[in-house]
CSV table of C-alpha atoms and ligand atoms in Angstrom, one decimal:
chain,number,residue,atom,x,y,z
A,158,UNK,CA,18.0,-3.8,36.3
A,159,UNK,CA,17.7,-1.0,33.9
A,160,UNK,CA,16.1,-1.0,30.8
A,161,UNK,CA,16.8,1.8,28.3
A,162,UNK,CA,14.1,3.1,25.9
A,163,UNK,CA,14.8,6.0,23.2
A,164,UNK,CA,12.3,8.1,24.4
A,165,UNK,CA,9.4,8.5,26.7
A,166,UNK,CA,6.0,10.8,26.2
A,167,UNK,CA,4.4,11.4,29.9
A,168,UNK,CA,1.3,13.8,30.6
A,169,UNK,CA,-0.6,12.8,27.6
A,170,UNK,CA,-4.3,12.4,27.0
A,171,UNK,CA,-3.7,9.2,24.3
A,172,UNK,CA,-6.5,8.0,21.8
A,173,UNK,CA,-4.5,4.6,21.4
A,174,UNK,CA,-7.3,3.4,19.2
A,175,UNK,CA,-6.7,-0.3,20.6
A,176,UNK,CA,-9.8,-1.8,21.5
A,177,UNK,CA,-13.5,-0.1,21.1
A,178,UNK,CA,-14.0,3.4,20.8
A,179,UNK,CA,-10.9,5.8,21.2
A,180,UNK,CA,-9.2,4.0,23.5
A,181,UNK,CA,-8.3,6.8,25.7
A,182,UNK,CA,-5.8,6.8,28.6
A,183,UNK,CA,-5.6,10.4,30.5
A,184,UNK,CA,-2.4,11.0,32.0
A,185,UNK,CA,-1.1,8.6,29.7
A,186,UNK,CA,2.4,7.4,29.0
A,187,UNK,CA,4.3,5.8,26.0
A,188,UNK,CA,7.9,4.3,25.4
A,189,UNK,CA,9.7,3.7,22.5
A,190,UNK,CA,12.8,1.8,21.0
A,191,UNK,CA,14.1,1.6,17.6
A,192,UNK,CA,11.3,3.4,15.9
A,193,UNK,CA,8.9,1.0,17.8
A,194,UNK,CA,6.3,1.5,21.0
A,195,UNK,CA,7.7,-0.7,23.3
A,196,UNK,CA,5.1,0.2,26.2
A,197,UNK,CA,1.5,1.7,26.7
A,198,UNK,CA,-0.5,2.6,29.5
A,199,UNK,CA,-1.4,5.4,32.6
A,200,UNK,CA,1.8,7.3,33.8
A,201,UNK,CA,1.7,5.8,36.8
A,202,UNK,CA,2.0,2.5,36.0
A,203,UNK,CA,5.4,2.7,33.9
A,204,UNK,CA,7.4,0.0,34.9
A,205,UNK,CA,10.5,0.6,37.7
A,206,UNK,CA,13.8,0.8,36.0
A,207,UNK,CA,13.6,2.6,32.8
A,208,UNK,CA,15.8,5.1,31.7
A,209,UNK,CA,14.6,7.2,28.5
A,210,UNK,CA,17.1,9.2,26.4
A,211,UNK,CA,14.7,11.9,25.7
A,212,UNK,CA,11.6,12.6,27.6
A,213,UNK,CA,8.7,14.5,26.6
A,214,UNK,CA,5.9,16.1,27.8
A,215,UNK,CA,2.3,16.5,26.1
A,216,UNK,CA,1.1,18.9,28.8
A,217,UNK,CA,-2.4,16.6,29.1
A,218,UNK,CA,-3.0,17.2,25.4
A,219,UNK,CA,-4.3,14.7,23.4
A,220,UNK,CA,-2.0,12.7,21.3
A,221,UNK,CA,-3.0,10.6,18.4
A,222,UNK,CA,-1.5,7.8,16.3
A,223,UNK,CA,0.1,9.5,13.1
A,224,UNK,CA,-2.4,10.2,10.5
A,225,UNK,CA,-2.6,7.5,7.0
A,226,UNK,CA,-3.4,9.5,3.7
A,227,UNK,CA,-4.3,6.1,2.0
A,228,UNK,CA,-5.1,7.8,-1.4
A,229,UNK,CA,-3.4,11.2,-2.9
A,230,UNK,CA,-2.2,11.7,-6.6
A,231,UNK,CA,-0.1,15.0,-4.9
A,232,UNK,CA,2.8,14.1,-7.7
A,233,UNK,CA,2.2,16.5,-10.6
A,234,UNK,CA,3.4,19.0,-12.6
A,235,UNK,CA,1.6,22.8,-12.9
A,236,UNK,CA,-2.1,22.8,-11.4
A,237,UNK,CA,-5.6,23.1,-12.7
A,238,UNK,CA,-6.8,26.3,-11.3
A,239,UNK,CA,-8.1,27.9,-14.7
A,240,UNK,CA,-10.5,24.9,-14.9
A,241,UNK,CA,-11.7,25.5,-11.3
A,242,UNK,CA,-12.5,29.0,-12.6
A,243,UNK,CA,-14.3,27.1,-15.5
A,244,UNK,CA,-16.1,24.8,-13.9
A,245,UNK,CA,-17.4,28.0,-11.8
A,246,UNK,CA,-19.1,29.3,-15.0
A,247,UNK,CA,-20.6,25.9,-15.8
A,248,UNK,CA,-18.5,23.3,-17.6
A,249,UNK,CA,-18.7,19.8,-16.1
A,250,UNK,CA,-15.7,17.5,-15.3
A,251,UNK,CA,-16.8,15.5,-18.3
A,252,UNK,CA,-16.7,18.2,-20.5
A,253,UNK,CA,-13.1,20.2,-19.4
A,254,UNK,CA,-12.0,16.0,-19.6
A,255,UNK,CA,-13.7,15.2,-23.1
A,256,UNK,CA,-12.1,18.6,-24.5
A,257,UNK,CA,-8.4,17.6,-23.9
A,258,UNK,CA,-8.7,19.4,-20.3
A,259,UNK,CA,-8.5,17.7,-17.2
A,260,UNK,CA,-6.0,14.6,-16.5
A,261,UNK,CA,-4.8,14.9,-19.8
A,262,UNK,CA,-3.5,18.5,-19.4
A,263,UNK,CA,-1.6,17.4,-16.5
A,264,UNK,CA,0.0,14.9,-18.1
A,265,UNK,CA,1.3,17.8,-20.7
A,266,UNK,CA,2.7,19.6,-17.3
A,267,UNK,CA,3.9,16.6,-15.5
A,268,UNK,CA,5.9,15.0,-18.9
A,269,UNK,CA,7.3,18.7,-19.2
A,270,UNK,CA,8.9,18.9,-15.8
A,271,UNK,CA,12.3,17.1,-14.9
A,272,UNK,CA,12.5,14.7,-12.3
A,273,UNK,CA,13.9,17.2,-9.8
A,274,UNK,CA,11.5,20.0,-11.4
A,275,UNK,CA,8.7,17.4,-10.1
A,276,UNK,CA,10.0,17.0,-6.6
A,277,UNK,CA,10.4,20.7,-6.2
A,278,UNK,CA,6.8,21.2,-7.3
A,279,UNK,CA,5.4,18.1,-5.2
A,280,UNK,CA,7.2,18.3,-2.0
A,281,UNK,CA,5.5,21.3,-0.2
A,282,UNK,CA,2.2,19.9,-1.1
A,283,UNK,CA,3.2,16.6,0.8
A,284,UNK,CA,4.8,18.9,3.3
A,285,UNK,CA,1.0,20.5,4.4
A,286,UNK,CA,-0.2,16.8,4.6
A,287,UNK,CA,2.8,16.2,7.1
A,288,UNK,CA,2.3,19.7,9.2
A,289,UNK,CA,-1.4,18.3,9.7
A,290,UNK,CA,-0.3,15.1,10.9
A,291,UNK,CA,0.0,12.9,7.8
A,292,UNK,CA,2.9,10.5,8.7
A,293,UNK,CA,2.2,7.4,6.3
A,294,UNK,CA,1.3,8.7,2.7
A,295,UNK,CA,0.2,6.6,-0.5
A,296,UNK,CA,1.3,8.4,-3.6
A,297,UNK,CA,-0.3,7.2,-7.1
A,298,UNK,CA,1.5,7.9,-10.4
A,299,UNK,CA,-1.1,8.5,-13.5
A,300,UNK,CA,0.0,11.7,-15.0
A,301,UNK,CA,2.9,10.5,-17.1
A,302,UNK,CA,1.0,7.4,-19.0
A,303,UNK,CA,4.2,5.9,-20.9
A,304,UNK,CA,6.7,3.9,-19.0
A,305,UNK,CA,9.7,6.6,-18.7
A,306,UNK,CA,6.8,9.4,-17.4
A,307,UNK,CA,5.4,6.9,-15.1
A,308,UNK,CA,8.2,5.9,-13.5
A,309,UNK,CA,9.7,9.2,-13.0
A,310,UNK,CA,6.7,9.6,-10.9
A,311,UNK,CA,7.1,6.7,-9.2
A,312,UNK,CA,10.4,7.8,-8.0
A,313,UNK,CA,9.4,11.1,-7.1
A,314,UNK,CA,7.2,9.4,-4.8
A,315,UNK,CA,9.8,7.6,-3.1
A,316,UNK,CA,12.3,10.9,-2.8
A,317,UNK,CA,9.7,12.6,-1.0
A,318,UNK,CA,9.2,9.9,1.5
A,319,UNK,CA,13.2,9.8,2.0
A,320,UNK,CA,12.9,13.7,2.0
A,321,UNK,CA,10.5,13.8,4.7
A,322,UNK,CA,11.8,10.7,6.8
A,323,UNK,CA,8.1,9.9,6.1
A,324,UNK,CA,6.7,6.4,4.3
A,325,UNK,CA,5.2,6.5,1.4
A,326,UNK,CA,3.2,4.0,-0.2
A,327,UNK,CA,3.3,3.9,-4.2
A,328,UNK,CA,1.0,3.0,-6.5
A,329,UNK,CA,0.8,2.5,-9.8
A,330,UNK,CA,-2.3,3.9,-11.7
A,331,UNK,CA,-0.8,4.1,-15.6
A,332,UNK,CA,-4.9,3.0,-16.2
A,333,UNK,CA,-5.9,6.7,-15.2
A,334,UNK,CA,-6.4,8.4,-18.3
A,335,UNK,CA,-5.4,7.5,-22.5
A,336,UNK,CA,-2.2,8.8,-23.4
A,337,UNK,CA,-2.7,11.0,-26.5
A,338,UNK,CA,-0.1,8.3,-28.4
A,339,UNK,CA,-2.9,5.8,-27.6
A,340,UNK,CA,-6.3,8.2,-28.4
A,341,UNK,CA,-9.2,6.0,-29.7
A,342,UNK,CA,-6.8,2.8,-28.7
A,343,UNK,CA,-7.8,1.9,-25.3
A,344,UNK,CA,-7.3,-1.7,-25.3
A,345,UNK,CA,-3.9,-1.0,-27.1
A,346,UNK,CA,-3.1,0.6,-23.6
A,347,UNK,CA,-4.1,-1.6,-21.7
A,348,UNK,CA,-1.8,-4.4,-23.2
A,349,UNK,CA,1.3,-1.4,-23.5
A,350,UNK,CA,0.6,-1.3,-19.4
A,351,UNK,CA,0.2,-5.2,-18.8
A,352,UNK,CA,3.1,-6.4,-21.6
A,353,UNK,CA,5.8,-3.1,-20.6
A,354,UNK,CA,4.7,-1.0,-17.6
A,355,UNK,CA,3.9,-3.1,-14.8
A,356,UNK,CA,6.5,-5.6,-15.1
A,357,UNK,CA,9.1,-2.6,-15.2
A,358,UNK,CA,7.4,-0.8,-12.3
A,359,UNK,CA,7.3,-4.4,-10.2
A,360,UNK,CA,11.2,-5.3,-11.1
A,361,UNK,CA,12.2,-1.7,-10.3
A,362,UNK,CA,10.3,-2.0,-6.6
A,363,UNK,CA,8.8,1.1,-7.3
A,364,UNK,CA,5.0,0.0,-7.1
A,365,UNK,CA,3.8,-1.1,-3.9
A,366,UNK,CA,0.2,-1.7,-5.5
A,367,UNK,CA,-1.9,-1.0,-8.7
A,368,UNK,CA,-5.1,0.9,-9.4
A,369,UNK,CA,-7.1,1.7,-12.4
A,370,UNK,CA,-9.8,4.6,-13.1
A,371,UNK,CA,-12.9,2.3,-13.6
A,372,UNK,CA,-15.3,4.8,-15.5
A,373,UNK,CA,-17.7,5.8,-18.4
A,374,UNK,CA,-14.7,8.9,-18.9
A,375,UNK,CA,-11.9,6.1,-18.6
A,376,UNK,CA,-11.6,2.4,-18.4
A,377,UNK,CA,-14.5,-0.6,-18.8
A,378,UNK,CA,-14.5,-3.3,-16.1
A,379,UNK,CA,-13.1,-5.5,-18.6
A,380,UNK,CA,-10.2,-3.7,-19.3
A,381,UNK,CA,-9.5,-3.0,-15.7
A,382,UNK,CA,-10.1,-7.0,-14.7
A,383,UNK,CA,-7.2,-7.4,-17.6
A,384,UNK,CA,-4.6,-5.1,-15.8
A,385,UNK,CA,-5.8,-7.0,-12.6
A,386,UNK,CA,-4.9,-10.1,-13.8
A,387,UNK,CA,-1.5,-9.4,-14.8
A,388,UNK,CA,-1.1,-7.5,-11.7
A,389,UNK,CA,-2.2,-10.5,-9.7
A,390,UNK,CA,0.5,-12.7,-11.4
A,391,UNK,CA,3.1,-10.3,-10.6
A,392,UNK,CA,2.4,-10.4,-7.0
A,393,UNK,CA,1.0,-7.0,-6.8
A,394,UNK,CA,-2.1,-5.9,-4.8
A,395,UNK,CA,-4.9,-4.0,-6.4
A,396,UNK,CA,-7.3,-0.9,-5.7
A,397,UNK,CA,-9.4,0.7,-7.7
A,398,UNK,CA,-11.2,4.2,-8.2
A,399,UNK,CA,-14.6,2.8,-8.4
A,400,UNK,CA,-18.5,3.8,-9.1
A,401,UNK,CA,-17.1,7.3,-8.6
A,402,UNK,CA,-19.4,9.1,-11.2
A,403,UNK,CA,-21.6,5.9,-12.0
A,404,UNK,CA,-22.6,2.3,-11.1
A,405,UNK,CA,-20.0,0.3,-13.3
A,406,UNK,CA,-20.0,-2.5,-10.8
A,407,UNK,CA,-16.5,-1.1,-9.8
A,408,UNK,CA,-16.9,-2.3,-6.5
A,409,UNK,CA,-17.6,-6.1,-7.0
A,410,UNK,CA,-15.1,-6.2,-9.4
A,411,UNK,CA,-12.5,-5.0,-7.0
A,412,UNK,CA,-13.4,-7.5,-4.3
A,413,UNK,CA,-13.6,-10.4,-6.8
A,414,UNK,CA,-9.7,-9.6,-7.1
A,415,UNK,CA,-9.3,-9.3,-3.5
A,416,UNK,CA,-8.4,-5.7,-3.9
A,417,UNK,CA,-6.8,-3.9,-0.7
A,418,UNK,CA,-9.4,-1.1,-1.0
A,419,UNK,CA,-12.2,0.4,-3.7
A,420,UNK,CA,-12.3,4.2,-3.3
A,421,UNK,CA,-15.0,7.0,-4.2
A,422,UNK,CA,-18.2,4.6,-4.2
A,423,UNK,CA,-20.9,7.1,-4.4
A,424,UNK,CA,-22.8,5.2,-6.9
A,425,UNK,CA,-21.8,1.4,-5.2
A,426,UNK,CA,-24.8,-1.2,-5.2
A,427,UNK,CA,-25.3,-3.7,-2.7
A,428,UNK,CA,-24.4,-6.7,-4.6
A,429,UNK,CA,-20.8,-4.2,-4.3
A,430,UNK,CA,-20.9,-3.7,-0.8
A,431,UNK,CA,-21.6,-7.4,-0.2
A,432,UNK,CA,-18.6,-8.5,-1.9
A,433,UNK,CA,-16.5,-6.1,-0.5
A,434,UNK,CA,-17.7,-7.4,2.9
A,435,UNK,CA,-16.7,-10.4,2.2
A,436,UNK,CA,-13.4,-9.8,0.4
A,437,UNK,CA,-12.1,-7.5,3.2
A,438,UNK,CA,-11.6,-4.8,1.3
A,439,UNK,CA,-11.7,-1.2,2.8
A,440,UNK,CA,-14.7,1.4,1.2
A,441,UNK,CA,-12.1,4.6,0.7
A,442,UNK,CA,-14.0,7.5,1.0
A,443,UNK,CA,-13.2,10.4,-0.6
A,444,UNK,CA,-15.2,14.0,0.5
A,445,UNK,CA,-12.6,16.3,-1.3
A,446,UNK,CA,-13.5,15.2,-4.7
A,447,UNK,CA,-17.0,15.0,-3.6
A,448,UNK,CA,-17.4,18.4,-2.7
A,449,UNK,CA,-15.0,20.2,-5.6
A,450,UNK,CA,-17.6,18.4,-7.7
A,451,UNK,CA,-20.5,19.4,-5.9
A,452,UNK,CA,-21.4,15.6,-6.3
A,453,UNK,CA,-24.9,14.8,-4.5
A,454,UNK,CA,-25.0,11.3,-4.5
A,455,UNK,CA,-23.9,9.9,-0.8
A,456,UNK,CA,-21.5,6.9,-0.7
A,457,UNK,CA,-24.1,4.0,0.7
A,458,UNK,CA,-22.3,4.6,4.3
A,459,UNK,CA,-25.1,2.7,5.8
A,460,UNK,CA,-24.7,-0.4,4.4
A,461,UNK,CA,-21.2,-0.3,4.4
A,462,UNK,CA,-21.6,-0.2,8.2
A,463,UNK,CA,-24.2,-2.7,8.2
A,464,UNK,CA,-22.3,-5.2,6.4
A,465,UNK,CA,-19.1,-4.2,8.5
A,466,UNK,CA,-17.4,-2.9,5.7
A,467,UNK,CA,-14.4,-0.9,6.8
A,468,UNK,CA,-14.6,2.8,6.2
A,469,UNK,CA,-11.4,4.6,5.3
A,470,UNK,CA,-11.2,8.6,4.6
A,471,UNK,CA,-8.4,10.0,2.4
A,472,UNK,CA,-7.9,13.8,0.8
A,473,UNK,CA,-7.4,12.4,-2.8
A,474,UNK,CA,-5.1,15.0,-3.1
A,475,UNK,CA,-5.1,16.0,-7.3
A,476,UNK,CA,-5.0,18.5,-9.2
A,477,UNK,CA,-8.4,18.6,-10.8
A,478,UNK,CA,-11.1,17.1,-8.5
A,479,UNK,CA,-9.4,17.5,-4.8
A,480,UNK,CA,-7.0,20.2,-4.3
A,481,UNK,CA,-7.3,19.2,-0.9
A,482,UNK,CA,-3.8,19.8,1.5
A,483,UNK,CA,-5.5,18.4,4.8
A,484,UNK,CA,-6.2,15.1,6.0
A,485,UNK,CA,-7.8,16.6,8.6
A,486,UNK,CA,-10.1,18.5,6.9
A,487,UNK,CA,-11.0,15.3,4.7
A,488,UNK,CA,-12.2,13.9,8.3
A,489,UNK,CA,-14.2,17.0,8.7
A,490,UNK,CA,-15.9,16.7,5.4
A,491,UNK,CA,-16.3,13.1,6.1
A,492,UNK,CA,-18.4,13.8,9.5
A,493,UNK,CA,-20.4,17.2,7.9
A,494,UNK,CA,-21.0,15.7,3.9
A,495,UNK,CA,-20.7,12.1,4.7
A,496,UNK,CA,-22.2,12.1,8.5
A,497,UNK,CA,-19.3,9.6,9.4
A,498,UNK,CA,-18.7,9.9,13.5
A,499,UNK,CA,-15.9,11.8,14.4
A,500,UNK,CA,-14.7,8.3,16.2
A,501,UNK,CA,-15.7,6.7,12.5
A,502,UNK,CA,-13.1,9.8,10.4
A,503,UNK,CA,-10.6,8.8,13.4
A,504,UNK,CA,-10.4,5.4,12.4
A,505,UNK,CA,-10.8,6.0,8.7
A,506,UNK,CA,-7.5,8.1,8.8
A,507,UNK,CA,-5.3,5.6,11.0
A,508,UNK,CA,-6.7,2.1,11.3
A,509,UNK,CA,-8.5,1.8,8.3
A,510,UNK,CA,-6.4,3.7,6.2
A,511,UNK,CA,-3.6,1.1,7.6
A,512,UNK,CA,-5.4,-1.6,6.2
A,513,UNK,CA,-6.2,-0.1,3.1
A,514,UNK,CA,-2.6,-0.1,2.5
A,515,UNK,CA,-2.0,-3.7,3.5
A,516,UNK,CA,0.0,-1.8,6.3
A,517,UNK,CA,-0.5,-3.7,9.8
A,518,UNK,CA,2.2,-2.3,11.7
A,519,UNK,CA,0.5,1.2,12.3
A,520,UNK,CA,-2.7,3.2,13.1
A,521,UNK,CA,-3.1,2.4,16.8
A,522,UNK,CA,-1.0,3.1,19.4
A,523,UNK,CA,0.1,-0.4,20.9
A,524,UNK,CA,3.0,-2.2,21.5
A,525,UNK,CA,4.7,-3.5,18.6
A,526,UNK,CA,3.1,-0.7,16.6
A,527,UNK,CA,5.5,1.9,14.7
A,528,UNK,CA,6.3,5.1,17.3
A,529,UNK,CA,4.1,7.4,14.7
A,530,UNK,CA,2.3,9.8,16.8
A,531,UNK,CA,0.8,13.1,17.1
A,532,UNK,CA,0.6,15.9,19.6
A,533,UNK,CA,-2.1,18.0,19.0
A,534,UNK,CA,-3.2,21.7,20.4
A,535,UNK,CA,-6.5,20.0,21.6
A,536,UNK,CA,-8.2,18.2,24.2
A,537,UNK,CA,-11.2,16.2,22.5
A,538,UNK,CA,-10.6,13.6,19.7
A,539,UNK,CA,-14.0,14.9,18.1
A,540,UNK,CA,-12.4,18.3,18.1
A,541,UNK,CA,-9.7,17.3,15.0
A,542,UNK,CA,-13.1,17.3,12.8
A,543,UNK,CA,-14.9,19.9,14.7
A,544,UNK,CA,-12.3,22.6,13.5
A,545,UNK,CA,-12.4,23.4,10.0
A,546,UNK,CA,-8.6,24.0,8.8
A,547,UNK,CA,-5.9,25.9,11.1
A,548,UNK,CA,-2.8,24.6,12.1
A,549,UNK,CA,-3.6,22.2,15.3
A,550,UNK,CA,-0.7,19.5,15.2
A,551,UNK,CA,1.7,20.9,17.5
A,552,UNK,CA,4.6,17.9,16.9
A,553,UNK,CA,4.7,15.3,14.5
A,554,UNK,CA,7.0,12.1,15.4
A,555,UNK,CA,8.1,9.5,13.0
A,556,UNK,CA,9.6,6.1,14.3
A,557,UNK,CA,9.7,8.5,17.7
A,558,UNK,CA,11.7,11.0,16.0
A,559,UNK,CA,10.6,14.7,15.2
A,560,UNK,CA,9.4,15.0,11.6
A,561,UNK,CA,11.9,16.9,9.3
A,562,UNK,CA,8.8,19.0,8.3
A,563,UNK,CA,11.4,22.0,7.3
A,564,UNK,CA,13.3,21.0,4.8
B,845,DI6,N1,-10.6,10.2,-9.5
B,845,DI6,C1,-10.3,11.5,-9.0
B,845,DI6,O1,-11.0,12.1,-8.9
B,845,DI6,C2,-8.6,11.5,-9.7
B,845,DI6,N2,-8.5,10.6,-10.5
B,845,DI6,C3,-9.2,9.8,-10.5
B,845,DI6,O2,-9.2,8.9,-11.5
B,845,DI6,C4,-8.9,12.9,-10.5
B,845,DI6,C5,-7.9,13.3,-11.7
B,845,DI6,C6,-7.6,14.1,-11.8
B,845,DI6,O3,-8.7,15.6,-12.2
B,845,DI6,O4,-6.4,15.0,-12.2
B,846,FE,FE1,-8.1,9.4,-7.0
């Protein structure tokens, strides 16, 4: 009897990430049908009687699961290159934010752009990530800061997924900064989010999760808690920008709500680490922001390892603190700046990043997982972190199909 697959990949050095380590299979093969992996193993063990509509050879090079960027703010209007220059002249990120620049300037540009303009400005950034191996992407709102513009951002995020044929997970980040209409009334803005924006986003199916910026220059733990209570009541999972610039106990707060992830974490204390371990909250490290802000305080990596907290790595792609268009470069920075091993960085951009989005159908090359994979122009997995920049991805497959990077 013949079994019909949609596709068969042969002559691959597969980094399956199944089991311990990279799960390498040399001269490996992988079969898929209906967008899912149906077989993985050594090429000489392919079952008899298989027919495949398409056969693809990796010519001996490395094949990994598609990368997953689990923290981006890639939908925004304009850019903030001027602020970059100001920071080079000595202004701090906080100085610029207090003077009405920073996130507020991106809010003005994002509001001013029509939905189509916002899509046109944002798509090239998503394409850059895709070209470097990203097959699943999270995108946050947070530059609209009123009902209409927050929903506009989330619609653009969904349209990016549709345009590129990739999965986009959307996160409502209305508690990113105070909109000008609510100057001096942070609690009023949290009320507005709880009463109108959260329910509307949930009802429209536009938010897969809810996030907040819990920081001295943004929202307090008490305000964050109030919003998380509302999100939880609506059945939405939460994530948190926690302990980036100071220790407000953000990691423990996120864990208390069973957060999918707590992100940044440079100032996280040992209570926070323990709480994250107990709650299964993923630690998302964002070395691009650390680099761009010239931070010096490292996240407590050794404590995360010791406590068994899963570590993910993401770009934090945003116009202010991390205009970083490559997840592979974030992996490289995670190794060099945070001393992750290349294997930890790889797991951080696949298996653990999937967990940070609440997804368990991707991140590994294993039967039943989505057939999202990348053919690289390298042989060793560590090379994905070792080479700094450069186009290494030869072919990106999403659900077995060639990704539509060009349109
Ligand atoms: N933390 C960050 O690093 C970004 N947002 C956040 O909450 C910065 C966003 C920006 O500066 O536009
Ligand atoms: Fe962020």
